[in-house]
JSON list of C-alpha atoms in Angstrom, two decimals:
[
{"chain": "Q", "resi": 1, "resn": "UNK", "atom": "CA", "xyz": [66.88, 55.54, 62.30]},
{"chain": "Q", "resi": 2, "resn": "UNK", "atom": "CA", "xyz": [65.50, 52.68, 64.31]},
{"chain": "Q", "resi": 3, "resn": "UNK", "atom": "CA", "xyz": [61.82, 53.51, 64.40]},
{"chain": "Q", "resi": 4, "resn": "UNK", "atom": "CA", "xyz": [59.09, 56.06, 64.96]},
{"chain": "Q", "resi": 5, "resn": "UNK", "atom": "CA", "xyz": [59.98, 58.58, 67.68]},
{"chain": "Q", "resi": 6, "resn": "UNK", "atom": "CA", "xyz": [57.54, 60.59, 69.72]},
{"chain": "Q", "resi": 7, "resn": "UNK", "atom": "CA", "xyz": [58.16, 63.43, 72.10]},
{"chain": "Q", "resi": 8, "resn": "UNK", "atom": "CA", "xyz": [57.38, 63.98, 74.92]},
{"chain": "Q", "resi": 9, "resn": "UNK", "atom": "CA", "xyz": [56.56, 60.55, 76.31]},
{"chain": "Q", "resi": 10, "resn": "UNK", "atom": "CA", "xyz": [54.42, 62.00, 79.04]},
{"chain": "Q", "resi": 11, "resn": "UNK", "atom": "CA", "xyz": [52.65, 65.34, 79.40]},
{"chain": "Q", "resi": 12, "resn": "UNK", "atom": "CA", "xyz": [50.59, 66.61, 82.32]},
{"chain": "Q", "resi": 13, "resn": "UNK", "atom": "CA", "xyz": [48.75, 69.82, 81.68]},
{"chain": "Q", "resi": 14, "resn": "UNK", "atom": "CA", "xyz": [46.07, 71.93, 83.30]},
{"chain": "Q", "resi": 15, "resn": "UNK", "atom": "CA", "xyz": [42.66, 72.09, 81.68]},
{"chain": "Q", "resi": 16, "resn": "UNK", "atom": "CA", "xyz": [42.49, 74.97, 79.22]},
{"chain": "Q", "resi": 17, "resn": "UNK", "atom": "CA", "xyz": [46.18, 74.92, 78.33]},
{"chain": "Q", "resi": 18, "resn": "UNK", "atom": "CA", "xyz": [47.52, 74.16, 74.85]},
{"chain": "Q", "resi": 19, "resn": "UNK", "atom": "CA", "xyz": [49.84, 71.23, 74.23]},
{"chain": "Q", "resi": 20, "resn": "UNK", "atom": "CA", "xyz": [51.90, 70.14, 71.23]},
{"chain": "Q", "resi": 21, "resn": "UNK", "atom": "CA", "xyz": [53.29, 66.69, 70.49]},
{"chain": "Q", "resi": 22, "resn": "UNK", "atom": "CA", "xyz": [55.95, 65.79, 67.97]},
{"chain": "Q", "resi": 23, "resn": "UNK", "atom": "CA", "xyz": [56.39, 62.65, 65.86]},
{"chain": "Q", "resi": 24, "resn": "UNK", "atom": "CA", "xyz": [59.42, 61.72, 63.83]},
{"chain": "Q", "resi": 25, "resn": "UNK", "atom": "CA", "xyz": [58.52, 58.89, 61.42]},
{"chain": "Q", "resi": 26, "resn": "UNK", "atom": "CA", "xyz": [60.83, 56.35, 59.89]},
{"chain": "Q", "resi": 27, "resn": "UNK", "atom": "CA", "xyz": [62.81, 58.37, 57.40]},
{"chain": "Q", "resi": 28, "resn": "UNK", "atom": "CA", "xyz": [61.76, 56.65, 54.16]},
{"chain": "Q", "resi": 29, "resn": "UNK", "atom": "CA", "xyz": [58.08, 56.50, 55.09]},
{"chain": "Q", "resi": 30, "resn": "UNK", "atom": "CA", "xyz": [55.94, 59.09, 53.33]},
{"chain": "Q", "resi": 31, "resn": "UNK", "atom": "CA", "xyz": [52.71, 58.12, 55.09]},
{"chain": "Q", "resi": 32, "resn": "UNK", "atom": "CA", "xyz": [52.10, 59.29, 58.65]},
{"chain": "Q", "resi": 33, "resn": "UNK", "atom": "CA", "xyz": [49.11, 58.64, 60.90]},
{"chain": "Q", "resi": 34, "resn": "UNK", "atom": "CA", "xyz": [47.93, 59.86, 64.31]},
{"chain": "Q", "resi": 35, "resn": "UNK", "atom": "CA", "xyz": [45.82, 57.66, 66.56]},
{"chain": "Q", "resi": 36, "resn": "UNK", "atom": "CA", "xyz": [44.35, 58.12, 70.01]},
{"chain": "Q", "resi": 37, "resn": "UNK", "atom": "CA", "xyz": [44.06, 55.36, 72.55]},
{"chain": "Q", "resi": 38, "resn": "UNK", "atom": "CA", "xyz": [42.05, 55.59, 75.77]},
{"chain": "Q", "resi": 39, "resn": "UNK", "atom": "CA", "xyz": [42.29, 53.14, 78.63]},
{"chain": "Q", "resi": 40, "resn": "UNK", "atom": "CA", "xyz": [40.85, 49.79, 77.78]},
{"chain": "Q", "resi": 41, "resn": "UNK", "atom": "CA", "xyz": [40.31, 50.58, 74.15]},
{"chain": "Q", "resi": 42, "resn": "UNK", "atom": "CA", "xyz": [42.03, 50.03, 70.90]},
{"chain": "Q", "resi": 43, "resn": "UNK", "atom": "CA", "xyz": [43.61, 52.95, 69.09]},
{"chain": "Q", "resi": 44, "resn": "UNK", "atom": "CA", "xyz": [41.27, 55.17, 67.05]},
{"chain": "Q", "resi": 45, "resn": "UNK", "atom": "CA", "xyz": [42.28, 56.90, 63.85]},
{"chain": "Q", "resi": 46, "resn": "UNK", "atom": "CA", "xyz": [42.63, 60.70, 64.01]},
{"chain": "Q", "resi": 47, "resn": "UNK", "atom": "CA", "xyz": [44.34, 61.88, 60.85]},
{"chain": "Q", "resi": 48, "resn": "UNK", "atom": "CA", "xyz": [46.61, 60.92, 57.94]},
{"chain": "Q", "resi": 49, "resn": "UNK", "atom": "CA", "xyz": [49.37, 62.64, 55.98]},
{"chain": "Q", "resi": 50, "resn": "UNK", "atom": "CA", "xyz": [50.88, 61.67, 52.71]},
{"chain": "Q", "resi": 51, "resn": "UNK", "atom": "CA", "xyz": [54.10, 63.64, 52.54]},
{"chain": "Q", "resi": 52, "resn": "UNK", "atom": "CA", "xyz": [53.12, 67.14, 53.69]},
{"chain": "Q", "resi": 53, "resn": "UNK", "atom": "CA", "xyz": [49.46, 66.89, 52.66]},
{"chain": "Q", "resi": 54, "resn": "UNK", "atom": "CA", "xyz": [46.84, 66.12, 55.30]},
{"chain": "Q", "resi": 55, "resn": "UNK", "atom": "CA", "xyz": [44.47, 63.91, 53.29]},
{"chain": "Q", "resi": 56, "resn": "UNK", "atom": "CA", "xyz": [42.06, 62.64, 55.91]},
{"chain": "Q", "resi": 57, "resn": "UNK", "atom": "CA", "xyz": [40.67, 63.75, 59.29]},
{"chain": "Q", "resi": 58, "resn": "UNK", "atom": "CA", "xyz": [38.44, 61.70, 61.56]},
{"chain": "Q", "resi": 59, "resn": "UNK", "atom": "CA", "xyz": [35.32, 63.19, 63.05]},
{"chain": "Q", "resi": 60, "resn": "UNK", "atom": "CA", "xyz": [37.11, 62.57, 66.34]},
{"chain": "Q", "resi": 61, "resn": "UNK", "atom": "CA", "xyz": [39.45, 65.43, 65.47]},
{"chain": "Q", "resi": 62, "resn": "UNK", "atom": "CA", "xyz": [37.54, 68.42, 66.84]},
{"chain": "Q", "resi": 63, "resn": "UNK", "atom": "CA", "xyz": [38.29, 72.01, 65.97]},
{"chain": "Q", "resi": 64, "resn": "UNK", "atom": "CA", "xyz": [40.62, 72.21, 68.98]},
{"chain": "Q", "resi": 65, "resn": "UNK", "atom": "CA", "xyz": [42.94, 69.69, 67.31]},
{"chain": "Q", "resi": 66, "resn": "UNK", "atom": "CA", "xyz": [45.32, 70.57, 64.54]},
{"chain": "Q", "resi": 67, "resn": "UNK", "atom": "CA", "xyz": [48.07, 68.55, 62.92]},
{"chain": "Q", "resi": 68, "resn": "UNK", "atom": "CA", "xyz": [50.85, 69.57, 60.56]},
{"chain": "Q", "resi": 69, "resn": "UNK", "atom": "CA", "xyz": [53.64, 67.93, 58.64]},
{"chain": "Q", "resi": 70, "resn": "UNK", "atom": "CA", "xyz": [55.33, 70.99, 57.13]},
{"chain": "Q", "resi": 71, "resn": "UNK", "atom": "CA", "xyz": [58.13, 69.41, 55.12]},
{"chain": "Q", "resi": 72, "resn": "UNK", "atom": "CA", "xyz": [56.83, 65.92, 54.80]},
{"chain": "Q", "resi": 73, "resn": "UNK", "atom": "CA", "xyz": [59.10, 64.71, 57.56]},
{"chain": "Q", "resi": 74, "resn": "UNK", "atom": "CA", "xyz": [58.18, 65.20, 61.22]},
{"chain": "Q", "resi": 75, "resn": "UNK", "atom": "CA", "xyz": [54.64, 65.97, 62.31]},
{"chain": "Q", "resi": 76, "resn": "UNK", "atom": "CA", "xyz": [53.09, 67.90, 65.17]},
{"chain": "Q", "resi": 77, "resn": "UNK", "atom": "CA", "xyz": [49.71, 67.47, 66.83]},
{"chain": "Q", "resi": 78, "resn": "UNK", "atom": "CA", "xyz": [48.43, 70.42, 68.81]},
{"chain": "Q", "resi": 79, "resn": "UNK", "atom": "CA", "xyz": [45.49, 70.44, 71.17]},
{"chain": "Q", "resi": 80, "resn": "UNK", "atom": "CA", "xyz": [44.13, 73.84, 72.13]},
{"chain": "Q", "resi": 81, "resn": "UNK", "atom": "CA", "xyz": [42.14, 74.52, 75.31]},
{"chain": "Q", "resi": 82, "resn": "UNK", "atom": "CA", "xyz": [42.63, 71.02, 76.60]},
{"chain": "Q", "resi": 83, "resn": "UNK", "atom": "CA", "xyz": [39.75, 69.22, 78.36]},
{"chain": "Q", "resi": 84, "resn": "UNK", "atom": "CA", "xyz": [39.86, 66.30, 80.74]},
{"chain": "Q", "resi": 85, "resn": "UNK", "atom": "CA", "xyz": [38.35, 64.15, 78.02]},
{"chain": "Q", "resi": 86, "resn": "UNK", "atom": "CA", "xyz": [41.49, 64.67, 75.99]},
{"chain": "Q", "resi": 87, "resn": "UNK", "atom": "CA", "xyz": [43.46, 62.52, 78.42]},
{"chain": "Q", "resi": 88, "resn": "UNK", "atom": "CA", "xyz": [44.70, 59.60, 76.39]},
{"chain": "Q", "resi": 89, "resn": "UNK", "atom": "CA", "xyz": [47.70, 58.05, 74.73]},
{"chain": "Q", "resi": 90, "resn": "UNK", "atom": "CA", "xyz": [48.44, 59.71, 71.39]},
{"chain": "Q", "resi": 91, "resn": "UNK", "atom": "CA", "xyz": [50.15, 57.36, 68.96]},
{"chain": "Q", "resi": 92, "resn": "UNK", "atom": "CA", "xyz": [51.97, 58.18, 65.75]},
{"chain": "Q", "resi": 93, "resn": "UNK", "atom": "CA", "xyz": [52.58, 55.65, 63.04]},
{"chain": "Q", "resi": 94, "resn": "UNK", "atom": "CA", "xyz": [54.26, 55.66, 59.64]},
{"chain": "Q", "resi": 95, "resn": "UNK", "atom": "CA", "xyz": [54.33, 53.40, 56.64]},
{"chain": "Q", "resi": 96, "resn": "UNK", "atom": "CA", "xyz": [55.58, 53.09, 53.13]},
{"chain": "Q", "resi": 97, "resn": "UNK", "atom": "CA", "xyz": [53.39, 53.91, 50.21]},
{"chain": "Q", "resi": 98, "resn": "UNK", "atom": "CA", "xyz": [52.82, 50.26, 49.39]},
{"chain": "Q", "resi": 99, "resn": "UNK", "atom": "CA", "xyz": [49.43, 48.54, 49.37]},
{"chain": "Q", "resi": 100, "resn": "UNK", "atom": "CA", "xyz": [49.00, 46.22, 52.32]},
{"chain": "Q", "resi": 101, "resn": "UNK", "atom": "CA", "xyz": [52.14, 47.32, 54.08]},
{"chain": "Q", "resi": 102, "resn": "UNK", "atom": "CA", "xyz": [52.08, 47.46, 57.86]},
{"chain": "Q", "resi": 103, "resn": "UNK", "atom": "CA", "xyz": [52.28, 50.64, 59.90]},
{"chain": "Q", "resi": 104, "resn": "UNK", "atom": "CA", "xyz": [54.99, 51.06, 62.46]},
{"chain": "Q", "resi": 105, "resn": "UNK", "atom": "CA", "xyz": [54.04, 52.81, 65.71]},
{"chain": "Q", "resi": 106, "resn": "UNK", "atom": "CA", "xyz": [55.89, 55.04, 68.05]},
{"chain": "Q", "resi": 107, "resn": "UNK", "atom": "CA", "xyz": [55.82, 54.57, 71.81]},
{"chain": "Q", "resi": 108, "resn": "UNK", "atom": "CA", "xyz": [53.19, 57.26, 72.16]},
{"chain": "Q", "resi": 109, "resn": "UNK", "atom": "CA", "xyz": [52.66, 60.41, 74.19]},
{"chain": "Q", "resi": 110, "resn": "UNK", "atom": "CA", "xyz": [50.55, 59.93, 77.31]},
{"chain": "Q", "resi": 111, "resn": "UNK", "atom": "CA", "xyz": [48.54, 63.11, 77.98]},
{"chain": "Q", "resi": 112, "resn": "UNK", "atom": "CA", "xyz": [46.93, 63.73, 81.37]},
{"chain": "Q", "resi": 113, "resn": "UNK", "atom": "CA", "xyz": [44.72, 66.80, 81.70]},
{"chain": "Q", "resi": 114, "resn": "UNK", "atom": "CA", "xyz": [44.15, 67.84, 85.30]},
{"chain": "T", "resi": 1, "resn": "UNK", "atom": "CA", "xyz": [30.98, 50.02, 58.33]},
{"chain": "T", "resi": 2, "resn": "UNK", "atom": "CA", "xyz": [34.10, 48.03, 59.04]},
{"chain": "T", "resi": 3, "resn": "UNK", "atom": "CA", "xyz": [34.62, 46.61, 62.50]},
{"chain": "T", "resi": 4, "resn": "UNK", "atom": "CA", "xyz": [36.70, 44.19, 64.51]},
{"chain": "T", "resi": 5, "resn": "UNK", "atom": "CA", "xyz": [35.61, 42.20, 67.52]},
{"chain": "T", "resi": 6, "resn": "UNK", "atom": "CA", "xyz": [37.79, 40.58, 70.11]},
{"chain": "T", "resi": 7, "resn": "UNK", "atom": "CA", "xyz": [35.34, 38.65, 72.24]},
{"chain": "T", "resi": 8, "resn": "UNK", "atom": "CA", "xyz": [37.66, 37.98, 75.12]},
{"chain": "T", "resi": 9, "resn": "UNK", "atom": "CA", "xyz": [38.99, 40.79, 77.29]},
{"chain": "T", "resi": 10, "resn": "UNK", "atom": "CA", "xyz": [41.31, 38.37, 79.10]},
{"chain": "T", "resi": 11, "resn": "UNK", "atom": "CA", "xyz": [42.94, 35.10, 78.18]},
{"chain": "T", "resi": 12, "resn": "UNK", "atom": "CA", "xyz": [44.96, 33.10, 80.72]},
{"chain": "T", "resi": 13, "resn": "UNK", "atom": "CA", "xyz": [47.14, 30.16, 79.68]},
{"chain": "T", "resi": 14, "resn": "UNK", "atom": "CA", "xyz": [49.84, 28.14, 81.38]},
{"chain": "T", "resi": 15, "resn": "UNK", "atom": "CA", "xyz": [53.39, 28.40, 80.09]},
{"chain": "T", "resi": 16, "resn": "UNK", "atom": "CA", "xyz": [54.13, 25.77, 77.50]},
{"chain": "T", "resi": 17, "resn": "UNK", "atom": "CA", "xyz": [50.50, 25.35, 76.52]},
{"chain": "T", "resi": 18, "resn": "UNK", "atom": "CA", "xyz": [49.09, 26.47, 73.19]},
{"chain": "T", "resi": 19, "resn": "UNK", "atom": "CA", "xyz": [47.32, 29.82, 73.13]},
{"chain": "T", "resi": 20, "resn": "UNK", "atom": "CA", "xyz": [44.55, 31.31, 70.98]},
{"chain": "T", "resi": 21, "resn": "UNK", "atom": "CA", "xyz": [43.40, 34.91, 70.89]},
{"chain": "T", "resi": 22, "resn": "UNK", "atom": "CA", "xyz": [40.21, 35.33, 68.99]},
{"chain": "T", "resi": 23, "resn": "UNK", "atom": "CA", "xyz": [39.29, 37.99, 66.42]},
{"chain": "T", "resi": 24, "resn": "UNK", "atom": "CA", "xyz": [36.34, 38.36, 64.05]},
{"chain": "T", "resi": 25, "resn": "UNK", "atom": "CA", "xyz": [35.86, 41.11, 61.54]},
{"chain": "T", "resi": 26, "resn": "UNK", "atom": "CA", "xyz": [33.23, 42.75, 59.40]},
{"chain": "T", "resi": 27, "resn": "UNK", "atom": "CA", "xyz": [34.37, 44.48, 56.20]},
{"chain": "T", "resi": 28, "resn": "UNK", "atom": "CA", "xyz": [33.19, 44.92, 52.68]},
{"chain": "T", "resi": 29, "resn": "UNK", "atom": "CA", "xyz": [35.50, 43.51, 50.07]},
{"chain": "T", "resi": 30, "resn": "UNK", "atom": "CA", "xyz": [38.70, 41.62, 50.71]},
{"chain": "T", "resi": 31, "resn": "UNK", "atom": "CA", "xyz": [40.10, 42.31, 54.18]},
{"chain": "T", "resi": 32, "resn": "UNK", "atom": "CA", "xyz": [43.64, 43.26, 55.07]},
{"chain": "T", "resi": 33, "resn": "UNK", "atom": "CA", "xyz": [44.08, 41.96, 58.65]},
{"chain": "T", "resi": 34, "resn": "UNK", "atom": "CA", "xyz": [46.78, 42.61, 61.22]},
{"chain": "T", "resi": 35, "resn": "UNK", "atom": "CA", "xyz": [47.82, 41.64, 64.72]},
{"chain": "T", "resi": 36, "resn": "UNK", "atom": "CA", "xyz": [49.71, 43.98, 66.96]},
{"chain": "T", "resi": 37, "resn": "UNK", "atom": "CA", "xyz": [51.04, 43.54, 70.51]},
{"chain": "T", "resi": 38, "resn": "UNK", "atom": "CA", "xyz": [51.34, 46.25, 73.14]},
{"chain": "T", "resi": 39, "resn": "UNK", "atom": "CA", "xyz": [53.53, 46.00, 76.24]},
{"chain": "T", "resi": 40, "resn": "UNK", "atom": "CA", "xyz": [52.84, 48.37, 79.21]},
{"chain": "T", "resi": 41, "resn": "UNK", "atom": "CA", "xyz": [53.43, 52.02, 78.41]},
{"chain": "T", "resi": 42, "resn": "UNK", "atom": "CA", "xyz": [54.65, 51.15, 74.98]},
{"chain": "T", "resi": 43, "resn": "UNK", "atom": "CA", "xyz": [53.46, 51.61, 71.44]},
{"chain": "T", "resi": 44, "resn": "UNK", "atom": "CA", "xyz": [52.16, 48.86, 69.24]},
{"chain": "T", "resi": 45, "resn": "UNK", "atom": "CA", "xyz": [54.49, 46.29, 67.68]},
{"chain": "T", "resi": 46, "resn": "UNK", "atom": "CA", "xyz": [53.51, 44.58, 64.44]},
{"chain": "T", "resi": 47, "resn": "UNK", "atom": "CA", "xyz": [53.20, 40.78, 64.68]},
{"chain": "T", "resi": 48, "resn": "UNK", "atom": "CA", "xyz": [51.76, 39.57, 61.41]},
{"chain": "T", "resi": 49, "resn": "UNK", "atom": "CA", "xyz": [49.35, 40.33, 58.60]},
{"chain": "T", "resi": 50, "resn": "UNK", "atom": "CA", "xyz": [47.09, 38.68, 56.08]},
{"chain": "T", "resi": 51, "resn": "UNK", "atom": "CA", "xyz": [46.72, 40.37, 52.71]},
{"chain": "T", "resi": 52, "resn": "UNK", "atom": "CA", "xyz": [46.20, 37.50, 50.31]},
{"chain": "T", "resi": 53, "resn": "UNK", "atom": "CA", "xyz": [47.37, 33.97, 49.67]},
{"chain": "T", "resi": 54, "resn": "UNK", "atom": "CA", "xyz": [47.89, 31.20, 52.23]},
{"chain": "T", "resi": 55, "resn": "UNK", "atom": "CA", "xyz": [45.27, 31.31, 54.98]},
{"chain": "T", "resi": 56, "resn": "UNK", "atom": "CA", "xyz": [47.89, 30.47, 57.62]},
{"chain": "T", "resi": 57, "resn": "UNK", "atom": "CA", "xyz": [50.32, 33.32, 58.12]},
{"chain": "T", "resi": 58, "resn": "UNK", "atom": "CA", "xyz": [53.41, 33.22, 60.29]},
{"chain": "T", "resi": 59, "resn": "UNK", "atom": "CA", "xyz": [54.77, 36.19, 62.15]},
{"chain": "T", "resi": 60, "resn": "UNK", "atom": "CA", "xyz": [57.19, 37.37, 64.80]},
{"chain": "T", "resi": 61, "resn": "UNK", "atom": "CA", "xyz": [58.06, 35.51, 68.02]},
{"chain": "T", "resi": 62, "resn": "UNK", "atom": "CA", "xyz": [56.51, 32.18, 66.85]},
{"chain": "T", "resi": 63, "resn": "UNK", "atom": "CA", "xyz": [53.01, 33.60, 66.43]},
{"chain": "T", "resi": 64, "resn": "UNK", "atom": "CA", "xyz": [50.76, 32.61, 63.58]},
{"chain": "T", "resi": 65, "resn": "UNK", "atom": "CA", "xyz": [47.22, 33.38, 62.60]},
{"chain": "T", "resi": 66, "resn": "UNK", "atom": "CA", "xyz": [44.61, 31.64, 60.50]},
{"chain": "T", "resi": 67, "resn": "UNK", "atom": "CA", "xyz": [42.35, 33.55, 58.15]},
{"chain": "T", "resi": 68, "resn": "UNK", "atom": "CA", "xyz": [38.91, 31.97, 57.78]},
{"chain": "T", "resi": 69, "resn": "UNK", "atom": "CA", "xyz": [36.78, 33.74, 55.24]},
{"chain": "T", "resi": 70, "resn": "UNK", "atom": "CA", "xyz": [33.58, 31.79, 55.87]},
{"chain": "T", "resi": 71, "resn": "UNK", "atom": "CA", "xyz": [33.74, 32.51, 59.59]},
{"chain": "T", "resi": 72, "resn": "UNK", "atom": "CA", "xyz": [35.20, 36.01, 59.13]},
{"chain": "T", "resi": 73, "resn": "UNK", "atom": "CA", "xyz": [37.84, 35.22, 61.72]},
{"chain": "T", "resi": 74, "resn": "UNK", "atom": "CA", "xyz": [41.52, 35.82, 62.10]},
{"chain": "T", "resi": 75, "resn": "UNK", "atom": "CA", "xyz": [42.53, 34.08, 65.31]},
{"chain": "T", "resi": 76, "resn": "UNK", "atom": "CA", "xyz": [46.07, 34.49, 66.68]},
{"chain": "T", "resi": 77, "resn": "UNK", "atom": "CA", "xyz": [47.82, 31.32, 67.82]},
{"chain": "T", "resi": 78, "resn": "UNK", "atom": "CA", "xyz": [51.05, 30.07, 69.29]},
{"chain": "T", "resi": 79, "resn": "UNK", "atom": "CA", "xyz": [51.89, 26.40, 69.87]},
{"chain": "T", "resi": 80, "resn": "UNK", "atom": "CA", "xyz": [53.74, 26.94, 73.18]},
{"chain": "T", "resi": 81, "resn": "UNK", "atom": "CA", "xyz": [53.20, 30.07, 75.26]},
{"chain": "T", "resi": 82, "resn": "UNK", "atom": "CA", "xyz": [55.97, 31.91, 77.13]},
{"chain": "T", "resi": 83, "resn": "UNK", "atom": "CA", "xyz": [55.61, 34.08, 80.20]},
{"chain": "T", "resi": 84, "resn": "UNK", "atom": "CA", "xyz": [57.16, 36.89, 78.16]},
{"chain": "T", "resi": 85, "resn": "UNK", "atom": "CA", "xyz": [54.18, 36.67, 75.71]},
{"chain": "T", "resi": 86, "resn": "UNK", "atom": "CA", "xyz": [52.02, 38.33, 78.42]},
{"chain": "T", "resi": 87, "resn": "UNK", "atom": "CA", "xyz": [50.78, 41.56, 76.87]},
{"chain": "T", "resi": 88, "resn": "UNK", "atom": "CA", "xyz": [47.83, 43.28, 75.26]},
{"chain": "T", "resi": 89, "resn": "UNK", "atom": "CA", "xyz": [47.01, 42.01, 71.81]},
{"chain": "T", "resi": 90, "resn": "UNK", "atom": "CA", "xyz": [45.10, 43.94, 69.17]},
{"chain": "T", "resi": 91, "resn": "UNK", "atom": "CA", "xyz": [43.50, 42.69, 66.01]},
{"chain": "T", "resi": 92, "resn": "UNK", "atom": "CA", "xyz": [42.95, 45.28, 63.27]},
{"chain": "T", "resi": 93, "resn": "UNK", "atom": "CA", "xyz": [41.44, 45.52, 59.85]},
{"chain": "T", "resi": 94, "resn": "UNK", "atom": "CA", "xyz": [42.84, 47.92, 57.27]},
{"chain": "T", "resi": 95, "resn": "UNK", "atom": "CA", "xyz": [40.22, 50.03, 55.57]},
{"chain": "T", "resi": 96, "resn": "UNK", "atom": "CA", "xyz": [40.64, 52.39, 52.65]},
{"chain": "T", "resi": 97, "resn": "UNK", "atom": "CA", "xyz": [40.88, 56.09, 53.44]},
{"chain": "T", "resi": 98, "resn": "UNK", "atom": "CA", "xyz": [38.67, 58.02, 51.08]},
{"chain": "T", "resi": 99, "resn": "UNK", "atom": "CA", "xyz": [41.56, 59.90, 49.48]},
{"chain": "T", "resi": 100, "resn": "UNK", "atom": "CA", "xyz": [43.81, 57.81, 47.28]},
{"chain": "T", "resi": 101, "resn": "UNK", "atom": "CA", "xyz": [45.18, 54.36, 48.01]},
{"chain": "T", "resi": 102, "resn": "UNK", "atom": "CA", "xyz": [46.10, 54.76, 51.66]},
{"chain": "T", "resi": 103, "resn": "UNK", "atom": "CA", "xyz": [44.36, 52.77, 54.36]},
{"chain": "T", "resi": 104, "resn": "UNK", "atom": "CA", "xyz": [43.71, 53.29, 58.03]},
{"chain": "T", "resi": 105, "resn": "UNK", "atom": "CA", "xyz": [43.55, 50.67, 60.75]},
{"chain": "T", "resi": 106, "resn": "UNK", "atom": "CA", "xyz": [40.39, 49.93, 62.68]},
{"chain": "T", "resi": 107, "resn": "UNK", "atom": "CA", "xyz": [41.27, 48.12, 65.88]},
{"chain": "T", "resi": 108, "resn": "UNK", "atom": "CA", "xyz": [39.47, 45.73, 68.18]},
{"chain": "T", "resi": 109, "resn": "UNK", "atom": "CA", "xyz": [39.29, 46.56, 71.87]},
{"chain": "T", "resi": 110, "resn": "UNK", "atom": "CA", "xyz": [42.18, 44.30, 72.73]},
{"chain": "T", "resi": 111, "resn": "UNK", "atom": "CA", "xyz": [42.72, 41.06, 74.63]},
{"chain": "T", "resi": 112, "resn": "UNK", "atom": "CA", "xyz": [45.01, 40.88, 77.67]},
{"chain": "T", "resi": 113, "resn": "UNK", "atom": "CA", "xyz": [47.00, 37.71, 77.50]},
{"chain": "T", "resi": 114, "resn": "UNK", "atom": "CA", "xyz": [48.49, 36.41, 80.72]},
{"chain": "T", "resi": 115, "resn": "UNK", "atom": "CA", "xyz": [50.84, 33.43, 80.60]},
{"chain": "T", "resi": 116, "resn": "UNK", "atom": "CA", "xyz": [51.18, 31.82, 83.97]},
{"chain": "T", "resi": 117, "resn": "UNK", "atom": "CA", "xyz": [54.51, 30.20, 84.96]}
]
């Protein structure tokens, strides 16, 4: 296990369609985060899991967004009824449960809604 | 509210010259500060962090950063820039998530570093 893996790397979808992204964290990391990055901006926090529990959701995470981490391992992020404003890079990160530890990021899924 | 500012969208430096990428922060309590680098179409790579202790922290690829509490700054530096250092650099502050001990990262808007040969 060499790092955080995200799939797919790129996704083009039509407005109104549903999309799902997958993140496989570093295996011993029990903390998992999703971030969204738009062009010219830094990543913005979306949601956080500790093991299988979703403990925090940003106000950026509208009702059309849902995230799961069913067995405390991989996570999925689903966007329903996509809008053009959802076009962004979606980044997953994971970390150990240690105060001050750094998060390791995947390469991201770039979503384009047309 | 916690925030991070990177006042320069773009920094250009000649290869072999020292480089500085600026970052200032606003946070209540003691800050946990990070620098990440992003290459085109890639995720973020961790460079270095300040949690406590020595104000000068050393990280990957010869980078270092100086924590200055009075100026609320955490500037990234490198004594001699390489063309391969050209990338997008993000400063971030770690803030506590309301539930438990976990923390989330609040990022600056990024600084594009270009090292000219």
